[in-house]
Amino acid sequence: MSRKTTPSAQSDLLSSPAMLESLPMAEFTEKAYLNYSMYVILDRALPNLADGLKPVQRRIIYAMSDLGLHATAKFKKSARTVGDVLGKFHPHGDSACYEAMVLMAQPFSYRYPFVDGQGNWGSQDDPKSFAAMRYTESRLTRYANLFLQELGQGTTSWAPNFDGTIEEPTLLPARLPNILLNGGSGIAVGMATDIPPHNLKEVVSGCIRLLEDKNAGLDEICEHIHGPDFPTDAEIISTPADIKAIYRTGNGSVRQRAKWTREGNDIIVTALPYQVSGSRIQEQIAAQMLAKKLPMVSDLRDESDHEHPTRLVIEPRSNRIDSNALMHHLFATTDLEKSYRVNFNIIGLDGRPRVYDLKTLLEEWLKYRIETVTKRLQFRHDKVVEKLHILDGLLIAFLNIDEVIQIIRNEDHPKPELIARFNLSETQAEAILDLKLRHLAKLEEMKIRAEQSELEKEKKNLDALLKSRTRLKNLVRDELLNDAQEFGDERRSEIVEREAAKIMDQNALIPTEPITVILSSKGWIRAAKGHDVDAENLNFKSGDQYHSSIQCKTNDLLLTIDSNGRTYGLSPHTLPSARSFGEPLSSNFNPKPGATFVGLMKGQEDTEYLLFSDAGYGFVAKLGELNTRNKAGRASLKVKEENRVLIPSMVFDFDHSRLAVLTNVGRLLVFSVSELSRLSKGKGIKLINIPAAKYAAGEELLIGATIFRETDKVKIHSGKRHMTLRSLELDEYSGIRAQRGKFLPKGFRQPHSIETILKEK
């Protein structure tokens, strides 16, 4: 006699030590962690290569299809869809499910959206600003139909849902490689994926190239697929070589930069990088403005509207601001330029995650697509064969209609009698018995024969397709082309090679404003706005007077040189105003005792100057090499104690300009600047030959040198008189470097200065 186990007895058995499995803690935690990690990897975070979808996305699309929410259907509340997804397929949080659905509806998040939304579905400026699901309405897009139209044609396997009450598809039969078209991102346990979206036409073209030539390499594929194509119109500035390296390894990063243009003096940002909001850009730029790190920007505003989804206006402080330099600075310091990680980590057809290169990814998807089309064709082939079999039976019935009717009327069990009498199958017999009286008309026989003829043709075509690999590939190719023609569009993210963005240095951050820098005899310095300044007639401290001045801009490189040949770097925008007496340079620098400041130099890093002394020696150097922020200065021109450093002369054109060198006895020598040496420091080479004895006695020494071009004039001052020499007149004094030079006319044998008069533009 059997005995039933009561619930209390079952509880006693389970609580018995003999019925429990004991495991070491390390083994238990390892198994639990691995089970959890595999669940996260396969069922949550990573997309499948076949349809490019994660489980929640796949379930949302299928649930909407099950609700009849196709592209031509009426919109329904999103809460209805989310409820079906959670109740039937995806027992997780409603907010997470709805957010996944929102992303699939946002055209600025998905390159080819699956959901057509009605209501507030967020904006590019604030993607999280979407309304609650009880307010929004939705339906599927036409693009989503590419994943559903072959669903009931034997193309995919089905599995029970979480509670085993209904079945759901394990994959959707995608007609296009959505894994590349919409991309995807996710963080699993120990791995992550970041796949950028691509252009449909380009991807289809690459697939067709592989179908037609299985030996095509990455270079051939990249002739069709040029790079990612984000939903926004910003530029991709990664080089083709970098993009190809990403496709070769499946890893890397791609950079996208905002588009901008000029409208008058304003800078207009018209397109932002993918997943970058205008409010975030405003915050970043405003933070720099508040920190006084962006003095060249006076105003920032957002003029975006429905007609112009992105329109950020940056107003420079003046029209002299270099817009390109300013935007490069903003690209380097804000999200106007953004880098996106690329990691083709995907669940393959074998159900295992791995990192794919582009060619392998396309090959595996094409393999899946060919298998799907084969299943579809075989499914249809079986249906056609079954239908033909039934039609054969119906035709027998029509040819023997009287006998069939007699059997049905007289026999208690007509089905076996029909099978035995006409050699029918059970399926054929069932079809005959299911016939309605209206179908017994003679016209019906003609319809059956016509349908048989059509089905025979279809069966023949299906047989040919299933038996020929070439025809099957051609069918896949034609379907890809048709879908590309219907759903494809032009590339949005233009691929352009751009110069790398770089942060401006402190000088470059200064507004470009013209100033005149004045140096006094006692080394006091100041700056006046503009270039139309009468520097010599300014007020100076008692006992001080004008020494020299230079016209430059507030963002120029500015240097001074002292009587010991040491150079010092200055910041033009920090100089005191010319309304005061200025400040002594010695308060900012530590020159050697007794040293005085001789002259000024201005320009850029590569601007060249001639440094020389009254001994007749000198060399050409770049300002970047002479510049230093060291308070002690930089030893640039090597001079002896008895030598005097003269005011440096700017080199306009090293290869095509000339140098005029003048001594205090009126000897003038003119020669090509290209005869000079380029050095970063030292004594230099001899410019003009001054006898050592005469120099030692103070009888002859160099008083000045100036560089001029063919179109310029040279002016020589002697007392209150001056003479102006043109290029042809200066030819009389031409020679070779280090010669003695020729005397000037009488009356100019005791000159005190020489200068170049530039030709007016």
mmCIF file with all atom_site columns, C-alpha atoms in Angstrom, residues 226-371:
data_model
loop_
_atom_site.group_PDB
_atom_site.id
_atom_site.type_symbol
_atom_site.label_atom_id
_atom_site.label_alt_id
_atom_site.label_comp_id
_atom_site.label_asym_id
_atom_site.label_entity_id
_atom_site.label_seq_id
_atom_site.pdbx_PDB_ins_code
_atom_site.Cartn_x
_atom_site.Cartn_y
_atom_site.Cartn_z
_atom_site.occupancy
_atom_site.B_iso_or_equiv
_atom_site.pdbx_formal_charge
_atom_site.auth_seq_id
_atom_site.auth_comp_id
_atom_site.auth_asym_id
_atom_site.auth_atom_id
_atom_site.pdbx_PDB_model_num
ATOM 1   C CA . HIS A 1 226 ? 33.627 55.046 -45.129 1.00 0.00 ? 226 HIS A CA 1
ATOM 2   C CA . GLY A 1 227 ? 33.012 55.273 -41.401 1.00 0.00 ? 227 GLY A CA 1
ATOM 3   C CA . PRO A 1 228 ? 30.324 55.707 -38.737 1.00 0.00 ? 228 PRO A CA 1
ATOM 4   C CA . ASP A 1 229 ? 27.334 57.924 -39.505 1.00 0.00 ? 229 ASP A CA 1
ATOM 5   C CA . PHE A 1 230 ? 25.829 59.478 -36.388 1.00 0.00 ? 230 PHE A CA 1
ATOM 6   C CA . PRO A 1 231 ? 22.251 60.842 -36.208 1.00 0.00 ? 231 PRO A CA 1
ATOM 7   C CA . THR A 1 232 ? 23.597 64.381 -35.852 1.00 0.00 ? 232 THR A CA 1
ATOM 8   C CA . ASP A 1 233 ? 25.145 66.464 -38.634 1.00 0.00 ? 233 ASP A CA 1
ATOM 9   C CA . ALA A 1 234 ? 28.441 67.138 -36.847 1.00 0.00 ? 234 ALA A CA 1
ATOM 10  C CA . GLU A 1 235 ? 31.670 66.240 -38.662 1.00 0.00 ? 235 GLU A CA 1
ATOM 11  C CA . ILE A 1 236 ? 33.741 63.118 -38.076 1.00 0.00 ? 236 ILE A CA 1
ATOM 12  C CA . ILE A 1 237 ? 37.354 64.307 -37.986 1.00 0.00 ? 237 ILE A CA 1
ATOM 13  C CA . SER A 1 238 ? 39.097 60.964 -37.534 1.00 0.00 ? 238 SER A CA 1
ATOM 14  C CA . THR A 1 239 ? 41.343 60.179 -40.484 1.00 0.00 ? 239 THR A CA 1
ATOM 15  C CA . PRO A 1 240 ? 40.422 57.374 -42.907 1.00 0.00 ? 240 PRO A CA 1
ATOM 16  C CA . ALA A 1 241 ? 43.521 55.509 -41.702 1.00 0.00 ? 241 ALA A CA 1
ATOM 17  C CA . ASP A 1 242 ? 42.324 55.678 -38.088 1.00 0.00 ? 242 ASP A CA 1
ATOM 18  C CA . ILE A 1 243 ? 38.832 54.530 -39.067 1.00 0.00 ? 243 ILE A CA 1
ATOM 19  C CA . LYS A 1 244 ? 40.274 51.638 -41.063 1.00 0.00 ? 244 LYS A CA 1
ATOM 20  C CA . ALA A 1 245 ? 42.379 50.630 -38.034 1.00 0.00 ? 245 ALA A CA 1
ATOM 21  C CA . ILE A 1 246 ? 39.184 50.499 -35.946 1.00 0.00 ? 246 ILE A CA 1
ATOM 22  C CA . TYR A 1 247 ? 37.495 48.264 -38.519 1.00 0.00 ? 247 TYR A CA 1
ATOM 23  C CA . ARG A 1 248 ? 40.568 46.037 -38.657 1.00 0.00 ? 248 ARG A CA 1
ATOM 24  C CA . THR A 1 249 ? 40.711 45.369 -34.903 1.00 0.00 ? 249 THR A CA 1
ATOM 25  C CA . GLY A 1 250 ? 37.179 46.109 -33.728 1.00 0.00 ? 250 GLY A CA 1
ATOM 26  C CA . ASN A 1 251 ? 38.541 48.559 -31.164 1.00 0.00 ? 251 ASN A CA 1
ATOM 27  C CA . GLY A 1 252 ? 39.491 52.224 -31.118 1.00 0.00 ? 252 GLY A CA 1
ATOM 28  C CA . SER A 1 253 ? 37.889 55.632 -30.932 1.00 0.00 ? 253 SER A CA 1
ATOM 29  C CA . VAL A 1 254 ? 36.352 58.079 -33.364 1.00 0.00 ? 254 VAL A CA 1
ATOM 30  C CA . ARG A 1 255 ? 36.157 61.853 -32.922 1.00 0.00 ? 255 ARG A CA 1
ATOM 31  C CA . GLN A 1 256 ? 33.267 64.084 -33.887 1.00 0.00 ? 256 GLN A CA 1
ATOM 32  C CA . ARG A 1 257 ? 33.366 67.880 -34.028 1.00 0.00 ? 257 ARG A CA 1
ATOM 33  C CA . ALA A 1 258 ? 30.565 70.459 -34.090 1.00 0.00 ? 258 ALA A CA 1
ATOM 34  C CA . LYS A 1 259 ? 29.820 72.403 -37.261 1.00 0.00 ? 259 LYS A CA 1
ATOM 35  C CA . TRP A 1 260 ? 29.998 76.181 -37.143 1.00 0.00 ? 260 TRP A CA 1
ATOM 36  C CA . THR A 1 261 ? 29.800 79.174 -39.416 1.00 0.00 ? 261 THR A CA 1
ATOM 37  C CA . ARG A 1 262 ? 30.125 82.951 -39.304 1.00 0.00 ? 262 ARG A CA 1
ATOM 38  C CA . GLU A 1 263 ? 27.225 85.397 -39.471 1.00 0.00 ? 263 GLU A CA 1
ATOM 39  C CA . GLY A 1 264 ? 28.683 88.884 -39.371 1.00 0.00 ? 264 GLY A CA 1
ATOM 40  C CA . ASN A 1 265 ? 30.877 88.940 -36.304 1.00 0.00 ? 265 ASN A CA 1
ATOM 41  C CA . ASP A 1 266 ? 29.009 86.096 -34.559 1.00 0.00 ? 266 ASP A CA 1
ATOM 42  C CA . ILE A 1 267 ? 29.997 82.431 -34.503 1.00 0.00 ? 267 ILE A CA 1
ATOM 43  C CA . ILE A 1 268 ? 26.990 80.127 -35.071 1.00 0.00 ? 268 ILE A CA 1
ATOM 44  C CA . VAL A 1 269 ? 27.208 76.469 -33.994 1.00 0.00 ? 269 VAL A CA 1
ATOM 45  C CA . THR A 1 270 ? 24.751 74.598 -36.229 1.00 0.00 ? 270 THR A CA 1
ATOM 46  C CA . ALA A 1 271 ? 25.384 70.947 -35.347 1.00 0.00 ? 271 ALA A CA 1
ATOM 47  C CA . LEU A 1 272 ? 26.583 69.268 -32.151 1.00 0.00 ? 272 LEU A CA 1
ATOM 48  C CA . PRO A 1 273 ? 28.312 65.907 -31.716 1.00 0.00 ? 273 PRO A CA 1
ATOM 49  C CA . TYR A 1 274 ? 26.267 62.811 -30.972 1.00 0.00 ? 274 TYR A CA 1
ATOM 50  C CA . GLN A 1 275 ? 24.638 62.779 -27.488 1.00 0.00 ? 275 GLN A CA 1
ATOM 51  C CA . VAL A 1 276 ? 25.897 66.300 -26.674 1.00 0.00 ? 276 VAL A CA 1
ATOM 52  C CA . SER A 1 277 ? 23.338 68.839 -25.471 1.00 0.00 ? 277 SER A CA 1
ATOM 53  C CA . GLY A 1 278 ? 23.435 72.556 -26.138 1.00 0.00 ? 278 GLY A CA 1
ATOM 54  C CA . SER A 1 279 ? 22.829 73.321 -22.451 1.00 0.00 ? 279 SER A CA 1
ATOM 55  C CA . ARG A 1 280 ? 25.948 71.352 -21.529 1.00 0.00 ? 280 ARG A CA 1
ATOM 56  C CA . ILE A 1 281 ? 28.016 73.351 -24.021 1.00 0.00 ? 281 ILE A CA 1
ATOM 57  C CA . GLN A 1 282 ? 26.635 76.584 -22.615 1.00 0.00 ? 282 GLN A CA 1
ATOM 58  C CA . GLU A 1 283 ? 27.574 75.519 -19.099 1.00 0.00 ? 283 GLU A CA 1
ATOM 59  C CA . GLN A 1 284 ? 31.120 74.674 -20.137 1.00 0.00 ? 284 GLN A CA 1
ATOM 60  C CA . ILE A 1 285 ? 31.699 77.933 -22.042 1.00 0.00 ? 285 ILE A CA 1
ATOM 61  C CA . ALA A 1 286 ? 30.021 80.030 -19.307 1.00 0.00 ? 286 ALA A CA 1
ATOM 62  C CA . ALA A 1 287 ? 32.270 78.423 -16.689 1.00 0.00 ? 287 ALA A CA 1
ATOM 63  C CA . GLN A 1 288 ? 35.346 79.520 -18.638 1.00 0.00 ? 288 GLN A CA 1
ATOM 64  C CA . MET A 1 289 ? 33.941 83.023 -19.026 1.00 0.00 ? 289 MET A CA 1
ATOM 65  C CA . LEU A 1 290 ? 33.263 83.302 -15.288 1.00 0.00 ? 290 LEU A CA 1
ATOM 66  C CA . ALA A 1 291 ? 36.781 82.079 -14.535 1.00 0.00 ? 291 ALA A CA 1
ATOM 67  C CA . LYS A 1 292 ? 38.091 84.781 -16.926 1.00 0.00 ? 292 LYS A CA 1
ATOM 68  C CA . LYS A 1 293 ? 39.725 82.111 -19.063 1.00 0.00 ? 293 LYS A CA 1
ATOM 69  C CA . LEU A 1 294 ? 37.813 83.168 -22.169 1.00 0.00 ? 294 LEU A CA 1
ATOM 70  C CA . PRO A 1 295 ? 38.201 86.957 -22.440 1.00 0.00 ? 295 PRO A CA 1
ATOM 71  C CA . MET A 1 296 ? 37.687 86.956 -26.222 1.00 0.00 ? 296 MET A CA 1
ATOM 72  C CA . VAL A 1 297 ? 33.987 85.977 -25.828 1.00 0.00 ? 297 VAL A CA 1
ATOM 73  C CA . SER A 1 298 ? 31.568 88.707 -24.795 1.00 0.00 ? 298 SER A CA 1
ATOM 74  C CA . ASP A 1 299 ? 28.233 86.849 -24.990 1.00 0.00 ? 299 ASP A CA 1
ATOM 75  C CA . LEU A 1 300 ? 26.737 83.392 -25.427 1.00 0.00 ? 300 LEU A CA 1
ATOM 76  C CA . ARG A 1 301 ? 23.117 82.535 -26.200 1.00 0.00 ? 301 ARG A CA 1
ATOM 77  C CA . ASP A 1 302 ? 20.960 79.688 -27.461 1.00 0.00 ? 302 ASP A CA 1
ATOM 78  C CA . GLU A 1 303 ? 18.671 80.555 -30.387 1.00 0.00 ? 303 GLU A CA 1
ATOM 79  C CA . SER A 1 304 ? 17.557 76.983 -31.134 1.00 0.00 ? 304 SER A CA 1
ATOM 80  C CA . ASP A 1 305 ? 13.966 76.472 -32.276 1.00 0.00 ? 305 ASP A CA 1
ATOM 81  C CA . HIS A 1 306 ? 11.885 74.066 -34.373 1.00 0.00 ? 306 HIS A CA 1
ATOM 82  C CA . GLU A 1 307 ? 13.359 75.342 -37.626 1.00 0.00 ? 307 GLU A CA 1
ATOM 83  C CA . HIS A 1 308 ? 16.894 75.366 -36.228 1.00 0.00 ? 308 HIS A CA 1
ATOM 84  C CA . PRO A 1 309 ? 17.219 72.505 -33.711 1.00 0.00 ? 309 PRO A CA 1
ATOM 85  C CA . THR A 1 310 ? 20.782 73.576 -32.984 1.00 0.00 ? 310 THR A CA 1
ATOM 86  C CA . ARG A 1 311 ? 21.773 77.221 -33.075 1.00 0.00 ? 311 ARG A CA 1
ATOM 87  C CA . LEU A 1 312 ? 24.273 78.340 -30.437 1.00 0.00 ? 312 LEU A CA 1
ATOM 88  C CA . VAL A 1 313 ? 25.526 81.895 -30.881 1.00 0.00 ? 313 VAL A CA 1
ATOM 89  C CA . ILE A 1 314 ? 29.003 82.806 -29.607 1.00 0.00 ? 314 ILE A CA 1
ATOM 90  C CA . GLU A 1 315 ? 29.703 86.513 -29.780 1.00 0.00 ? 315 GLU A CA 1
ATOM 91  C CA . PRO A 1 316 ? 33.420 87.460 -29.898 1.00 0.00 ? 316 PRO A CA 1
ATOM 92  C CA . ARG A 1 317 ? 34.516 90.576 -28.050 1.00 0.00 ? 317 ARG A CA 1
ATOM 93  C CA . SER A 1 318 ? 35.648 92.253 -31.260 1.00 0.00 ? 318 SER A CA 1
ATOM 94  C CA . ASN A 1 319 ? 35.891 91.570 -34.981 1.00 0.00 ? 319 ASN A CA 1
ATOM 95  C CA . ARG A 1 320 ? 39.653 91.211 -34.615 1.00 0.00 ? 320 ARG A CA 1
ATOM 96  C CA . ILE A 1 321 ? 39.295 87.918 -32.743 1.00 0.00 ? 321 ILE A CA 1
ATOM 97  C CA . ASP A 1 322 ? 40.609 84.953 -34.728 1.00 0.00 ? 322 ASP A CA 1
ATOM 98  C CA . SER A 1 323 ? 37.481 82.795 -35.006 1.00 0.00 ? 323 SER A CA 1
ATOM 99  C CA . ASN A 1 324 ? 39.373 79.667 -36.041 1.00 0.00 ? 324 ASN A CA 1
ATOM 100 C CA . ALA A 1 325 ? 41.739 79.900 -33.078 1.00 0.00 ? 325 ALA A CA 1
ATOM 101 C CA . LEU A 1 326 ? 38.834 80.545 -30.706 1.00 0.00 ? 326 LEU A CA 1
ATOM 102 C CA . MET A 1 327 ? 36.855 77.550 -31.979 1.00 0.00 ? 327 MET A CA 1
ATOM 103 C CA . HIS A 1 328 ? 39.930 75.304 -31.795 1.00 0.00 ? 328 HIS A CA 1
ATOM 104 C CA . HIS A 1 329 ? 40.274 76.335 -28.160 1.00 0.00 ? 329 HIS A CA 1
ATOM 105 C CA . LEU A 1 330 ? 36.615 75.510 -27.512 1.00 0.00 ? 330 LEU A CA 1
ATOM 106 C CA . PHE A 1 331 ? 36.944 72.192 -29.337 1.00 0.00 ? 331 PHE A CA 1
ATOM 107 C CA . ALA A 1 332 ? 39.805 71.287 -27.000 1.00 0.00 ? 332 ALA A CA 1
ATOM 108 C CA . THR A 1 333 ? 38.109 72.453 -23.791 1.00 0.00 ? 333 THR A CA 1
ATOM 109 C CA . THR A 1 334 ? 34.407 71.624 -24.287 1.00 0.00 ? 334 THR A CA 1
ATOM 110 C CA . ASP A 1 335 ? 32.198 68.877 -25.702 1.00 0.00 ? 335 ASP A CA 1
ATOM 111 C CA . LEU A 1 336 ? 32.024 70.699 -29.042 1.00 0.00 ? 336 LEU A CA 1
ATOM 112 C CA . GLU A 1 337 ? 34.505 67.991 -29.970 1.00 0.00 ? 337 GLU A CA 1
ATOM 113 C CA . LYS A 1 338 ? 33.978 64.553 -28.482 1.00 0.00 ? 338 LYS A CA 1
ATOM 114 C CA . SER A 1 339 ? 35.671 61.198 -28.717 1.00 0.00 ? 339 SER A CA 1
ATOM 115 C CA . TYR A 1 340 ? 33.588 58.014 -28.904 1.00 0.00 ? 340 TYR A CA 1
ATOM 116 C CA . ARG A 1 341 ? 34.962 54.644 -27.912 1.00 0.00 ? 341 ARG A CA 1
ATOM 117 C CA . VAL A 1 342 ? 34.423 51.852 -30.433 1.00 0.00 ? 342 VAL A CA 1
ATOM 118 C CA . ASN A 1 343 ? 34.260 48.217 -29.331 1.00 0.00 ? 343 ASN A CA 1
ATOM 119 C CA . PHE A 1 344 ? 32.594 45.672 -31.628 1.00 0.00 ? 344 PHE A CA 1
ATOM 120 C CA . ASN A 1 345 ? 31.830 43.265 -28.767 1.00 0.00 ? 345 ASN A CA 1
ATOM 121 C CA . ILE A 1 346 ? 28.786 41.303 -29.944 1.00 0.00 ? 346 ILE A CA 1
ATOM 122 C CA . ILE A 1 347 ? 26.985 38.024 -29.242 1.00 0.00 ? 347 ILE A CA 1
ATOM 123 C CA . GLY A 1 348 ? 27.682 35.923 -32.332 1.00 0.00 ? 348 GLY A CA 1
ATOM 124 C CA . LEU A 1 349 ? 25.534 33.323 -34.057 1.00 0.00 ? 349 LEU A CA 1
ATOM 125 C CA . ASP A 1 350 ? 27.078 30.692 -31.790 1.00 0.00 ? 350 ASP A CA 1
ATOM 126 C CA . GLY A 1 351 ? 25.688 32.505 -28.740 1.00 0.00 ? 351 GLY A CA 1
ATOM 127 C CA . ARG A 1 352 ? 29.092 33.602 -27.495 1.00 0.00 ? 352 ARG A CA 1
ATOM 128 C CA . PRO A 1 353 ? 30.321 37.171 -27.100 1.00 0.00 ? 353 PRO A CA 1
ATOM 129 C CA . ARG A 1 354 ? 33.450 38.223 -28.963 1.00 0.00 ? 354 ARG A CA 1
ATOM 130 C CA . VAL A 1 355 ? 35.064 41.293 -30.539 1.00 0.00 ? 355 VAL A CA 1
ATOM 131 C CA . TYR A 1 356 ? 34.550 41.338 -34.310 1.00 0.00 ? 356 TYR A CA 1
ATOM 132 C CA . ASP A 1 357 ? 36.444 43.099 -37.044 1.00 0.00 ? 357 ASP A CA 1
ATOM 133 C CA . LEU A 1 358 ? 34.275 44.662 -39.738 1.00 0.00 ? 358 LEU A CA 1
ATOM 134 C CA . LYS A 1 359 ? 34.782 42.012 -42.400 1.00 0.00 ? 359 LYS A CA 1
ATOM 135 C CA . THR A 1 360 ? 34.082 39.080 -40.055 1.00 0.00 ? 360 THR A CA 1
ATOM 136 C CA . LEU A 1 361 ? 31.008 40.859 -38.702 1.00 0.00 ? 361 LEU A CA 1
ATOM 137 C CA . LEU A 1 362 ? 29.554 41.359 -42.188 1.00 0.00 ? 362 LEU A CA 1
ATOM 138 C CA . GLU A 1 363 ? 30.442 37.814 -43.242 1.00 0.00 ? 363 GLU A CA 1
ATOM 139 C CA . GLU A 1 364 ? 28.683 36.335 -40.217 1.00 0.00 ? 364 GLU A CA 1
ATOM 140 C CA . TRP A 1 365 ? 25.604 38.519 -40.700 1.00 0.00 ? 365 TRP A CA 1
ATOM 141 C CA . LEU A 1 366 ? 25.401 37.547 -44.381 1.00 0.00 ? 366 LEU A CA 1
ATOM 142 C CA . LYS A 1 367 ? 25.656 33.913 -43.317 1.00 0.00 ? 367 LYS A CA 1
ATOM 143 C CA . TYR A 1 368 ? 22.723 34.487 -40.952 1.00 0.00 ? 368 TYR A CA 1
ATOM 144 C CA . ARG A 1 369 ? 20.753 36.314 -43.650 1.00 0.00 ? 369 ARG A CA 1
ATOM 145 C CA . ILE A 1 370 ? 21.288 33.550 -46.207 1.00 0.00 ? 370 ILE A CA 1
ATOM 146 C CA . GLU A 1 371 ? 20.196 30.955 -43.629 1.00 0.00 ? 371 GLU A CA 1
#
